[in-house]
Coordinates of N, CA and C in Angstrom, one line a residue:
X57 N 185.3 105.6 207.0 CA 184.3 105.0 205.7 C 184.1 103.6 205.8
X58 N 185.6 103.5 205.6 CA 186.1 101.9 205.2 C 185.6 100.7 206.3
X59 N 185.5 101.4 207.6 CA 185.3 101.0 209.2 C 183.5 100.5 209.2
X60 N 183.2 101.9 208.5 CA 181.7 101.9 208.5 C 181.2 100.4 207.8
X61 N 182.1 100.7 206.9 CA 181.3 99.5 205.9 C 181.4 97.7 205.9
X62 N 182.6 98.0 206.9 CA 183.3 96.5 207.4 C 181.9 96.7 208.7
X63 N 181.5 97.3 209.2 CA 180.7 96.9 210.8 C 179.3 96.7 210.1
X64 N 178.9 97.6 209.2 CA 177.5 97.1 208.4 C 177.4 95.7 207.7
X65 N 179.1 95.1 206.8 CA 179.0 93.6 206.6 C 178.9 92.8 207.6
X66 N 179.5 93.1 209.1 CA 179.5 92.4 210.1 C 178.1 91.9 210.8
X67 N 177.3 93.4 210.6 CA 176.0 93.2 211.5 C 174.7 92.6 210.6
X68 N 175.0 93.1 208.8 CA 174.4 92.3 207.5 C 174.5 90.9 208.2
X69 N 175.7 90.2 208.4 CA 176.3 88.6 208.6 C 175.7 88.3 210.1
X70 N 175.9 88.9 210.6 CA 175.5 88.7 212.0 C 174.1 87.9 212.1
X71 N 173.1 89.2 211.5 CA 172.1 88.9 211.4 C 170.9 87.9 210.2
X72 N 172.2 87.6 209.3 CA 171.8 86.6 208.0 C 172.0 85.2 208.9
X73 N 173.2 84.9 210.1 CA 173.4 84.1 210.9 C 172.2 83.8 212.1
X74 N 171.6 84.9 212.2 CA 170.8 84.9 213.0 C 169.5 83.9 212.7
X75 N 169.4 84.5 211.9 CA 167.8 83.9 211.1 C 168.0 82.7 210.3
X76 N 169.1 82.3 210.0 CA 169.3 80.8 210.1 C 169.4 79.8 210.8
X77 N 170.0 80.5 212.2 CA 170.0 79.5 213.2 C 168.7 79.7 214.1
X78 N 167.7 80.8 213.7 CA 166.0 80.3 214.4 C 165.6 79.5 213.5
X79 N 165.8 79.8 212.1 CA 165.0 78.9 211.2 C 165.1 77.1 211.6
X80 N 166.6 77.1 211.5 CA 166.8 76.0 211.8 C 166.5 75.4 213.3
X81 N 166.5 76.0 213.8 CA 165.7 75.4 215.3 C 164.3 75.1 215.7
X82 N 163.5 75.9 214.2 CA 162.5 76.1 214.8 C 161.8 75.1 213.7
X83 N 162.4 74.9 212.9 CA 162.2 73.1 212.0 C 161.6 72.2 212.9
X84 N 163.0 71.8 213.8 CA 162.7 70.9 214.6 C 161.2 71.0 215.4
X85 N 161.2 72.0 215.6 CA 160.3 71.9 216.9 C 158.7 72.2 216.2
X86 N 159.0 72.5 214.6 CA 157.6 72.2 214.0 C 157.3 71.0 213.7
X87 N 158.6 69.7 213.7 CA 158.5 68.9 213.5 C 158.2 68.0 214.7
X88 N 158.4 68.6 216.2 CA 158.4 67.7 217.2 C 157.1 68.0 217.8
X89 N 156.6 68.6 217.2 CA 154.8 69.3 217.4 C 153.8 68.1 216.4
X90 N 154.3 67.5 215.4 CA 153.4 67.0 214.6 C 152.9 65.6 215.4
X91 N 152.5 64.8 213.9 CA 151.9 63.6 215.0 C 152.5 62.6 215.4
X92 N 152.0 62.1 216.7 CA 152.1 61.5 217.5 C 151.3 60.1 217.6
X93 N 152.2 58.8 217.2 CA 151.4 57.8 217.6 C 151.0 57.4 218.9
X94 N 149.5 57.1 219.1 CA 148.7 56.8 220.3 C 148.3 58.4 220.7
X95 N 148.8 59.2 220.1 CA 148.5 60.3 220.8 C 149.1 60.5 222.0
X96 N 150.0 60.7 222.1 CA 150.7 60.3 223.4 C 151.4 61.7 223.7
X97 N 151.7 62.1 224.6 CA 152.5 63.3 225.3 C 154.1 62.9 226.1
X98 N 155.2 63.5 225.9 CA 156.1 63.4 226.2 C 157.0 61.9 225.8
X99 N 158.0 61.5 226.2 CA 158.6 60.1 225.6 C 157.2 59.0 225.7
X100 N 158.4 58.2 225.3 CA 157.8 56.6 225.0 C 158.2 55.9 226.8
X101 N 159.1 56.4 227.5 CA 158.9 55.9 228.6 C 158.0 56.5 229.8
X102 N 157.9 57.7 229.7 CA 157.0 58.6 230.2 C 155.5 57.4 229.7
X103 N 155.1 57.0 228.4 CA 153.8 57.3 228.3 C 153.9 55.4 228.5
X104 N 154.4 54.6 229.1 CA 154.8 53.5 229.6 C 154.7 53.2 231.0
X105 N 154.5 54.7 231.7 CA 154.5 54.4 233.0 C 155.9 54.9 233.7
X106 N 156.9 54.6 233.3 CA 158.0 55.3 233.4 C 158.8 54.2 234.8
X107 N 158.0 53.2 235.1 CA 158.7 52.0 235.9 C 159.7 51.1 235.7
X108 N 159.6 50.2 236.2 CA 160.6 48.7 236.0 C 159.9 48.3 235.1
X109 N 158.4 48.0 234.9 CA 157.8 47.4 233.5 C 158.5 48.4 232.4
X110 N 158.5 49.7 232.1 CA 158.8 50.4 231.0 C 160.5 50.1 230.9
X111 N 161.1 49.7 232.0 CA 162.1 49.6 231.8 C 162.5 48.1 231.0
X112 N 161.9 47.6 231.2 CA 161.7 46.0 231.2 C 160.9 45.9 229.5
X113 N 160.5 46.4 229.3 CA 159.7 47.0 227.5 C 161.0 47.4 226.8
X114 N 160.9 48.8 227.4 CA 162.1 49.1 226.0 C 163.4 48.7 226.5
X115 N 163.9 47.1 227.1 CA 165.5 46.8 226.5 C 166.5 47.6 227.7
X116 N 166.0 49.0 228.5 CA 166.3 49.1 229.4 C 167.5 48.5 230.7
X117 N 166.6 47.0 230.8 CA 167.1 46.0 231.6 C 167.3 45.1 230.9
X118 N 168.2 44.5 230.1 CA 168.2 44.1 228.8 C 168.5 42.2 229.3
X119 N 169.2 42.0 230.9 CA 169.0 40.8 231.1 C 167.2 40.4 231.5
X120 N 166.7 41.1 232.1 CA 165.4 40.7 232.5 C 164.4 40.7 231.0
X121 N 164.7 41.6 230.1 CA 163.9 41.2 228.8 C 164.0 40.2 228.2
X122 N 165.3 39.8 228.3 CA 165.7 38.7 227.6 C 165.5 37.3 228.2
X123 N 165.2 37.3 229.7 CA 164.6 36.1 230.2 C 163.5 36.2 230.1
X124 N 162.7 37.3 229.9 CA 161.2 37.1 230.1 C 160.8 36.2 228.3
X125 N 161.8 36.8 227.2 CA 161.4 36.2 226.1 C 162.3 34.4 226.4
X126 N 162.6 34.4 227.1 CA 163.4 32.5 227.6 C 162.0 32.2 228.3
X127 N 161.8 32.5 229.0 CA 160.9 31.7 229.9 C 159.4 31.5 229.1
X128 N 158.8 32.7 228.2 CA 157.9 32.6 227.4 C 158.2 31.3 226.4
X129 N 159.5 31.3 225.3 CA 159.5 30.5 224.6 C 159.4 28.8 225.5
X130 N 160.3 29.1 226.4 CA 159.6 27.7 227.1 C 159.0 27.3 227.1
X131 N 158.1 28.1 227.9 CA 156.2 28.0 228.5 C 155.9 27.6 227.5
X132 N 155.9 28.3 225.8 CA 155.1 27.9 224.9 C 155.6 26.8 224.5
X133 N 156.7 26.2 224.7 CA 157.6 24.6 223.9 C 156.5 23.9 224.8
X134 N 156.5 23.9 226.2 CA 155.7 23.0 227.0 C 154.6 22.8 226.5
X135 N 153.6 23.9 226.9 CA 152.2 23.6 226.5 C 151.6 23.5 225.1
X136 N 152.5 23.8 224.1 CA 151.8 24.1 222.6 C 152.6 22.7 221.9
X137 N 153.7 22.6 222.3 CA 154.5 20.9 221.5 C 154.7 20.5 222.0
X138 N 154.6 20.0 223.5 CA 154.8 18.8 224.0 C 153.4 17.7 224.4
X139 N 152.6 19.0 224.4 CA 151.1 18.2 224.5 C 150.4 17.9 226.4
X140 N 151.6 18.3 227.4 CA 151.2 18.3 228.5 C 150.5 19.0 228.8
X141 N 149.3 18.4 230.0 CA 148.3 19.0 229.8 C 148.7 20.3 230.9
X142 N 148.1 22.0 230.9 CA 148.4 22.9 231.5 C 148.4 22.4 232.9
X143 N 147.4 21.9 233.4 CA 147.2 21.3 235.1 C 148.2 20.6 235.5
X144 N 148.4 19.6 234.5 CA 149.5 18.6 235.2 C 150.6 19.6 235.6
X145 N 151.3 20.1 234.4 CA 152.4 21.0 234.1 C 152.5 22.0 235.4
X146 N 151.3 22.8 235.5 CA 151.6 23.7 237.1 C 151.7 23.2 238.2
X147 N 151.0 22.2 238.3 CA 151.0 21.4 239.6 C 152.1 21.1 239.6
X148 N 152.9 20.2 238.9 CA 154.4 19.6 238.9 C 155.4 21.0 239.1
X149 N 155.1 22.0 238.5 CA 156.2 22.6 238.6 C 155.7 23.5 240.3
X150 N 154.7 23.7 240.7 CA 154.3 24.2 241.9 C 155.3 23.3 243.2
X151 N 155.1 22.0 243.0 CA 155.9 20.9 243.8 C 156.9 21.0 243.6
X152 N 157.8 21.3 243.0 CA 159.2 21.4 242.5 C 159.6 22.5 243.6
X153 N 159.1 23.5 243.3 CA 159.4 24.6 243.8 C 159.3 24.4 245.5
X154 N 158.1 23.8 245.4 CA 157.6 24.1 247.4 C 159.1 22.9 247.8
X155 N 159.2 21.8 247.3 CA 160.1 21.2 247.5 C 161.5 21.6 247.6
X156 N 161.7 22.1 246.8 CA 163.3 22.9 247.0 C 163.4 23.5 248.0
X157 N 162.3 24.4 247.9 CA 162.3 25.3 249.0 C 162.3 24.9 250.7
X158 N 161.7 24.2 250.4 CA 161.5 23.3 251.9 C 163.2 22.6 252.4
X159 N 164.0 21.9 251.2 CA 165.2 21.7 251.4 C 166.2 22.8 251.7
X160 N 165.8 23.6 250.8 CA 166.8 25.1 251.3 C 166.7 25.6 253.0
X161 N 165.3 25.4 252.8 CA 165.3 26.5 254.6 C 165.9 25.3 255.4
X162 N 165.9 23.8 255.2 CA 166.1 22.7 256.8 C 167.4 22.2 256.5
X163 N 168.3 23.0 255.2 CA 169.8 22.6 255.0 C 170.3 22.8 256.1
X164 N 170.3 24.1 256.3 CA 170.7 24.3 257.5 C 170.9 24.4 259.1
X165 N 169.9 23.6 259.3 CA 169.3 23.0 260.2 C 170.1 21.7 260.5
X166 N 170.0 21.3 259.7 CA 170.2 19.6 260.0 C 171.0 19.4 259.7
X167 N 172.5 20.5 259.0 CA 173.7 20.3 259.1 C 174.7 20.7 259.9
X168 N 173.8 22.3 260.4 CA 174.7 22.8 261.8 C 174.2 22.8 262.8
X169 N 172.7 22.3 263.0 CA 172.1 22.9 264.4 C 171.6 23.9 264.5
X170 N 171.3 24.6 263.9 CA 171.1 26.0 263.5 C 169.4 26.2 263.9
X171 N 169.1 27.1 264.2 CA 167.7 27.3 263.7 C 167.3 27.3 262.1
X172 N 165.8 27.3 261.9 CA 165.5 27.3 260.6 C 165.8 28.9 259.8
X173 N 165.8 29.2 258.4 CA 165.9 30.7 258.3 C 164.6 31.3 258.0
X174 N 164.9 32.5 258.4 CA 163.0 33.1 258.6 C 162.8 33.3 257.4
X175 N 161.9 32.9 256.6 CA 161.4 33.4 255.7 C 160.7 35.0 255.3
X176 N 160.8 35.3 254.1 CA 159.7 36.4 254.1 C 158.3 36.3 254.6
X177 N 157.2 37.4 255.1 CA 155.7 37.2 254.8 C 155.5 37.7 253.8
X178 N 154.7 37.1 253.1 CA 154.0 37.6 252.0 C 152.2 38.0 252.3
X179 N 152.1 38.8 252.2 CA 150.7 39.6 252.4 C 150.4 40.8 250.9
X180 N 149.3 40.7 250.9 CA 148.9 41.8 250.0 C 148.3 42.7 250.9
X181 N 148.6 43.9 251.1 CA 147.9 45.0 251.0 C 146.9 45.6 251.5
X182 N 145.8 46.1 251.8 CA 144.7 46.6 251.8 C 144.5 47.5 250.9
X183 N 145.3 48.7 250.6 CA 145.3 49.5 249.7 C 145.4 49.1 248.4
X184 N 146.2 48.1 248.2 CA 146.2 47.4 246.9 C 144.9 47.2 246.9
X185 N 144.9 45.8 247.7 CA 143.5 45.2 247.0 C 142.2 46.6 247.0
X186 N 142.0 47.6 247.3 CA 140.8 48.5 247.4 C 141.3 49.2 245.8
X187 N 142.3 49.4 245.8 CA 142.4 49.9 244.3 C 142.3 49.2 243.0
X188 N 143.0 48.0 243.1 CA 142.7 46.8 242.4 C 141.0 46.9 242.5
X189 N 140.3 46.8 243.3 CA 139.0 46.5 243.2 C 138.4 47.5 242.5
X190 N 139.0 48.8 242.8 CA 138.0 50.1 242.3 C 138.3 50.2 240.6
X191 N 139.6 50.0 240.8 CA 139.8 50.0 238.8 C 138.5 48.8 238.0
X192 N 138.9 47.9 239.0 CA 138.2 46.3 238.0 C 136.5 47.0 238.2
X193 N 136.0 47.2 239.5 CA 134.6 47.7 239.4 C 134.5 48.6 238.4
X194 N 135.2 49.7 237.9 CA 134.8 50.7 237.1 C 135.0 50.2 235.4
X195 N 135.6 49.3 235.3 CA 136.1 48.6 233.9 C 134.7 47.8 234.0
X196 N 134.1 47.0 234.8 CA 132.8 45.9 234.9 C 132.1 46.7 234.3
X197 N 131.7 48.0 235.3 CA 130.7 49.0 235.0 C 130.4 49.2 233.7
X198 N 131.6 49.7 232.9 CA 131.5 50.2 231.8 C 131.2 49.1 230.5
X199 N 131.4 47.9 231.0 CA 131.0 46.7 229.6 C 130.1 46.5 229.9
X200 N 128.9 46.5 231.7 CA 127.8 46.4 231.5 C 127.3 47.6 231.1
X201 N 127.6 48.9 231.1 CA 126.9 50.1 230.3 C 126.5 49.8 229.2
X202 N 128.2 48.9 228.2 CA 128.1 49.0 226.6 C 126.7 48.0 226.2
X203 N 126.9 46.7 227.4 CA 125.9 45.6 226.8 C 124.5 45.9 227.1
X204 N 124.5 47.0 227.8 CA 123.4 47.2 227.9 C 122.9 47.6 226.7
X205 N 123.5 48.9 226.3 CA 123.2 49.9 225.2 C 122.8 49.2 224.1
X206 N 123.8 48.0 224.1 CA 123.5 47.0 222.3 C 122.4 46.4 222.6
X207 N 122.1 45.8 223.6 CA 121.0 44.5 223.8 C 119.7 45.2 223.7
X208 N 119.3 46.7 224.2 CA 118.4 47.6 224.0 C 118.4 47.9 222.3
X209 N 119.1 48.2 221.7 CA 119.3 48.8 220.8 C 119.7 49.9 220.4
X210 N 120.4 51.0 221.6 CA 120.2 52.1 221.6 C 121.4 53.2 221.0
X211 N 122.7 52.0 220.6 CA 123.4 52.0 219.9 C 124.1 51.6 218.4
X212 N 123.4 51.8 217.4 CA 123.4 50.7 216.5 C 125.1 50.6 216.0
X213 N 125.3 51.5 215.8 CA 127.1 51.4 215.3 C 127.8 50.9 216.3
X214 N 127.7 51.0 217.4 CA 128.5 50.3 218.9 C 128.3 48.2 218.3
X215 N 127.1 48.1 218.1 CA 126.5 46.7 217.8 C 127.1 46.4 216.7
X216 N 127.2 46.7 215.4 CA 128.5 46.5 214.3 C 129.3 46.3 214.7
X217 N 129.9 47.7 215.6 CA 131.5 47.2 216.0 C 132.3 46.2 217.2
X218 N 131.2 45.9 218.0 CA 131.3 45.0 218.5 C 131.2 43.8 217.9
X219 N 130.3 43.8 217.1 CA 130.4 42.2 216.2 C 131.1 42.0 215.3
X220 N 131.7 42.9 214.6 CA 133.2 43.0 213.7 C 134.2 42.6 214.6
X221 N 134.6 42.8 216.0 CA 135.3 42.3 216.8 C 135.3 40.8 216.8
X222 N 134.3 40.8 217.5 CA 134.0 39.2 218.1 C 134.3 38.4 216.7
X223 N 133.9 38.7 215.6 CA 134.4 38.2 214.3 C 135.7 37.8 214.4
X224 N 136.7 39.3 214.2 CA 137.6 39.1 214.2 C 138.9 38.0 215.2
X225 N 138.1 38.3 216.6 CA 138.6 37.1 217.5 C 138.6 35.8 217.6
X226 N 136.9 35.5 216.7 CA 136.8 34.1 216.3 C 137.8 33.7 215.2
X227 N 138.2 34.6 214.1 CA 138.7 34.1 212.5 C 140.2 33.7 213.2
X228 N 140.7 34.7 214.0 CA 142.2 35.0 214.6 C 142.3 33.3 215.5
X229 N 141.3 33.1 216.5 CA 141.1 31.8 217.5 C 141.2 30.6 216.4
X230 N 140.5 30.6 215.3 CA 140.6 29.0 214.6 C 141.7 29.0 214.1
X231 N 142.9 29.9 213.7 CA 144.2 29.8 213.2 C 145.0 29.4 214.3
X232 N 145.1 30.0 215.8 CA 146.0 30.2 216.9 C 145.3 29.6 217.8
X233 N 145.8 28.4 218.9 CA 145.7 28.3 219.6 C 145.5 29.6 220.8
X234 N 145.5 29.6 222.3 CA 145.2 30.5 223.4 C 147.2 30.8 223.8
X235 N 147.4 29.6 223.7 CA 149.1 29.9 224.2 C 149.5 30.4 223.3
X236 N 149.3 29.9 222.2 CA 150.1 30.6 220.4 C 150.2 32.1 221.0
X237 N 148.6 32.2 220.6 CA 148.2 33.9 220.8 C 149.2 34.8 222.3
X238 N 148.5 34.3 223.4 CA 149.9 34.3 224.1 C 151.0 34.7 224.1
X239 N 151.9 34.0 223.7 CA 153.0 33.5 222.9 C 153.5 35.0 222.4
X240 N 152.6 34.8 221.1 CA 153.0 36.0 220.1 C 152.5 37.2 220.9
X241 N 151.9 37.7 221.8 CA 151.4 38.8 222.5 C 152.6 39.1 223.1
X242 N 153.3 38.4 223.8 CA 154.5 38.9 224.6 C 155.5 38.7 223.8
X243 N 155.9 38.5 222.6 CA 156.9 38.3 222.0 C 156.7 40.6 221.1
X244 N 155.2 40.1 221.1 CA 155.3 42.1 220.6 C 155.7 42.7 221.6
X245 N 155.1 42.6 222.6 CA 154.8 43.6 224.1 C 156.4 43.9 224.3
X246 N 157.1 42.7 224.0 CA 158.9 42.9 224.6 C 159.5 43.8 223.6
X247 N 159.2 43.4 222.3 CA 159.7 44.5 221.2 C 159.4 45.4 220.3
X248 N 158.0 44.9 220.4 CA 157.4 46.5 219.2 C 158.1 47.6 220.1
X249 N 157.6 48.0 221.4 CA 158.1 49.3 222.3 C 159.3 49.3 221.8
X250 N 160.7 48.8 222.3 CA 162.0 49.0 222.1 C 162.1 49.0 220.5
X251 N 161.8 48.6 219.6 CA 162.1 49.1 218.2 C 161.4 50.5 217.7
X252 N 160.4 50.9 218.1 CA 159.7 52.3 218.1 C 160.1 53.2 218.9
X253 N 160.5 52.5 220.2 CA 161.5 53.6 221.0 C 162.8 54.2 220.1
X254 N 163.6 53.1 219.1 CA 164.5 53.2 218.3 C 164.1 53.7 217.1
X255 N 163.1 54.2 216.6 CA 162.8 54.7 215.5 C 161.6 55.3 215.5
X256 N 161.7 55.9 216.4 CA 160.6 57.0 216.8 C 159.6 58.0 216.0
X257 N 160.8 58.9 215.4 CA 160.5 59.8 214.6 C 159.7 59.9 213.0
X258 N 161.1 58.6 212.2 CA 160.5 57.9 211.0 C 159.2 57.0 211.4
X259 N 158.9 56.7 212.3 CA 157.5 55.8 212.2 C 156.5 56.6 212.8
X260 N 156.4 57.8 213.5 CA 155.4 58.9 213.7 C 155.5 59.9 211.9
X261 N 156.3 59.3 211.8 CA 156.6 60.3 210.2 C 155.4 60.2 209.2
X262 N 155.6 57.9 209.1 CA 155.1 57.0 208.1 C 153.3 57.3 209.0
X263 N 152.9 57.0 210.1 CA 152.0 57.0 210.4 C 151.1 58.2 210.4
X264 N 151.5 59.1 210.8 CA 151.1 60.6 210.5 C 150.6 60.6 208.8
X265 N 151.3 60.3 207.8 CA 151.1 60.2 206.7 C 149.7 59.1 206.2
X266 N 150.1 58.2 206.7 CA 148.9 57.0 206.8 C 147.9 57.5 207.5
X267 N 147.9 58.0 208.8 CA 146.6 58.6 209.5 C 146.0 59.6 209.1
X268 N 146.6 60.4 208.4 CA 145.9 61.3 207.3 C 145.1 61.1 206.0
X269 N 145.7 59.8 205.3 CA 144.9 59.4 204.5 C 144.2 58.6 205.0
X270 N 144.0 57.6 205.8 CA 143.1 57.4 205.9 C 141.7 58.1 206.7
X271 N 142.1 59.0 207.3 CA 141.1 60.3 207.9 C 140.0 60.8 206.4
X272 N 141.0 60.7 205.6 CA 140.4 61.5 204.6 C 139.3 60.4 203.7
X273 N 139.9 59.1 204.0 CA 139.1 58.0 203.1 C 137.7 57.8 204.4
X274 N 137.6 58.1 205.2 CA 136.7 57.8 206.5 C 135.9 59.0 206.1
X275 N 136.3 60.1 206.6 CA 135.3 61.5 205.8 C 134.4 61.1 205.3
X276 N 135.0 60.3 204.0 CA 134.1 60.3 203.1 C 133.1 59.0 203.2
X277 N 133.4 58.0 203.8 CA 132.7 57.1 204.2 C 131.7 57.7 205.0
X278 N 131.8 57.6 206.2 CA 131.2 58.8 207.0 C 130.1 59.4 206.9
X279 N 130.3 60.9 205.9 CA 129.2 61.2 205.4 C 127.9 60.7 204.2
X280 N 128.9 59.5 203.7 CA 127.5 59.2 202.6 C 127.0 57.4 203.3
X281 N 127.8 56.6 204.4 CA 127.2 55.7 204.7 C 126.8 55.8 206.4
X282 N 128.2 56.0 207.1 CA 127.9 55.3 208.5 C 126.6 57.0 209.4
X283 N 127.1 58.2 208.9 CA 125.8 59.2 209.4 C 124.3 58.7 208.8
X284 N 124.1 58.2 207.6 CA 122.8 57.8 207.5 C 122.5 56.5 208.0
X285 N 123.3 55.9 208.9 CA 122.4 54.8 209.7 C 122.4 55.4 211.1
X286 N 121.1 55.0 211.6 CA 120.3 55.6 212.5 C 121.0 55.1 213.9
X287 N 121.3 55.7 215.2 CA 121.8 55.6 216.4 C 121.2 54.3 217.0
X288 N 119.5 53.9 217.1 CA 118.6 53.3 217.4 C 117.7 53.0 216.5
X289 N 117.3 52.1 216.5 CA 116.8 50.7 215.8 C 115.1 51.5 216.3
X290 N 114.6 51.6 217.4 CA 113.2 52.1 217.8 C 113.1 53.1 217.9
X291 N 111.9 53.7 217.6 CA 111.6 55.1 217.0 C 110.6 55.2 218.2
X292 N 110.8 56.4 218.8 CA 109.5 56.8 219.8 C 108.5 57.2 219.1
X293 N 107.7 56.8 219.4 CA 105.7 56.7 219.2 C 105.5 58.6 219.2
X294 N 104.8 58.9 218.7 CA 104.8 60.4 218.4 C 103.0 60.2 219.2
X295 N 103.2 60.9 220.6 CA 101.8 60.8 220.7 C 100.6 61.7 220.5

């Protein structure tokens, strides 16, 4: 009888441990399936393409990432703080690079009487040009279709959205120059993805709470205001 009681106690303990472990494993799984920023699937590295660009933006190649920040900072100081013209700086940099490459290529020939070092040929493949042209064509056609819908008054909401975005860009551009905006964008693109990848769980949790709150407020605004705005200003005439 004692042995049977002990065996029952062991079975009960094993069952409780199994239930506890199953509940603990199901909790992270439920959390993992929650809100994801930008509605992404998979890891941040996969979402960003998984190539060398993603490695640089996520600081998996620290030297290259740091070099991008240094080059962007130097370029911003040259163009923004020094007051030098953009065309003059570009011409001077290209002139210096061409002179250095010419001297390097001919230095061995003048010193050792050897043939010039062969430089690799630089060419753009036809496949790359076709892919870029196809992608650019799709985006241009989409913008033209959007512009057509706005000008003929087919979508009243889209018109107000475009006006709001253009006004926002104009307001931002009045405070910052083009080079400053480009510099800020470069710094954000090289730091924000890495920080998000490091604090992914916390950011997704807080962004999920904010998204839920904004969705509730937007639903109220949509029901009371936006849904009453007609999508077109022109009404079909009743024949």
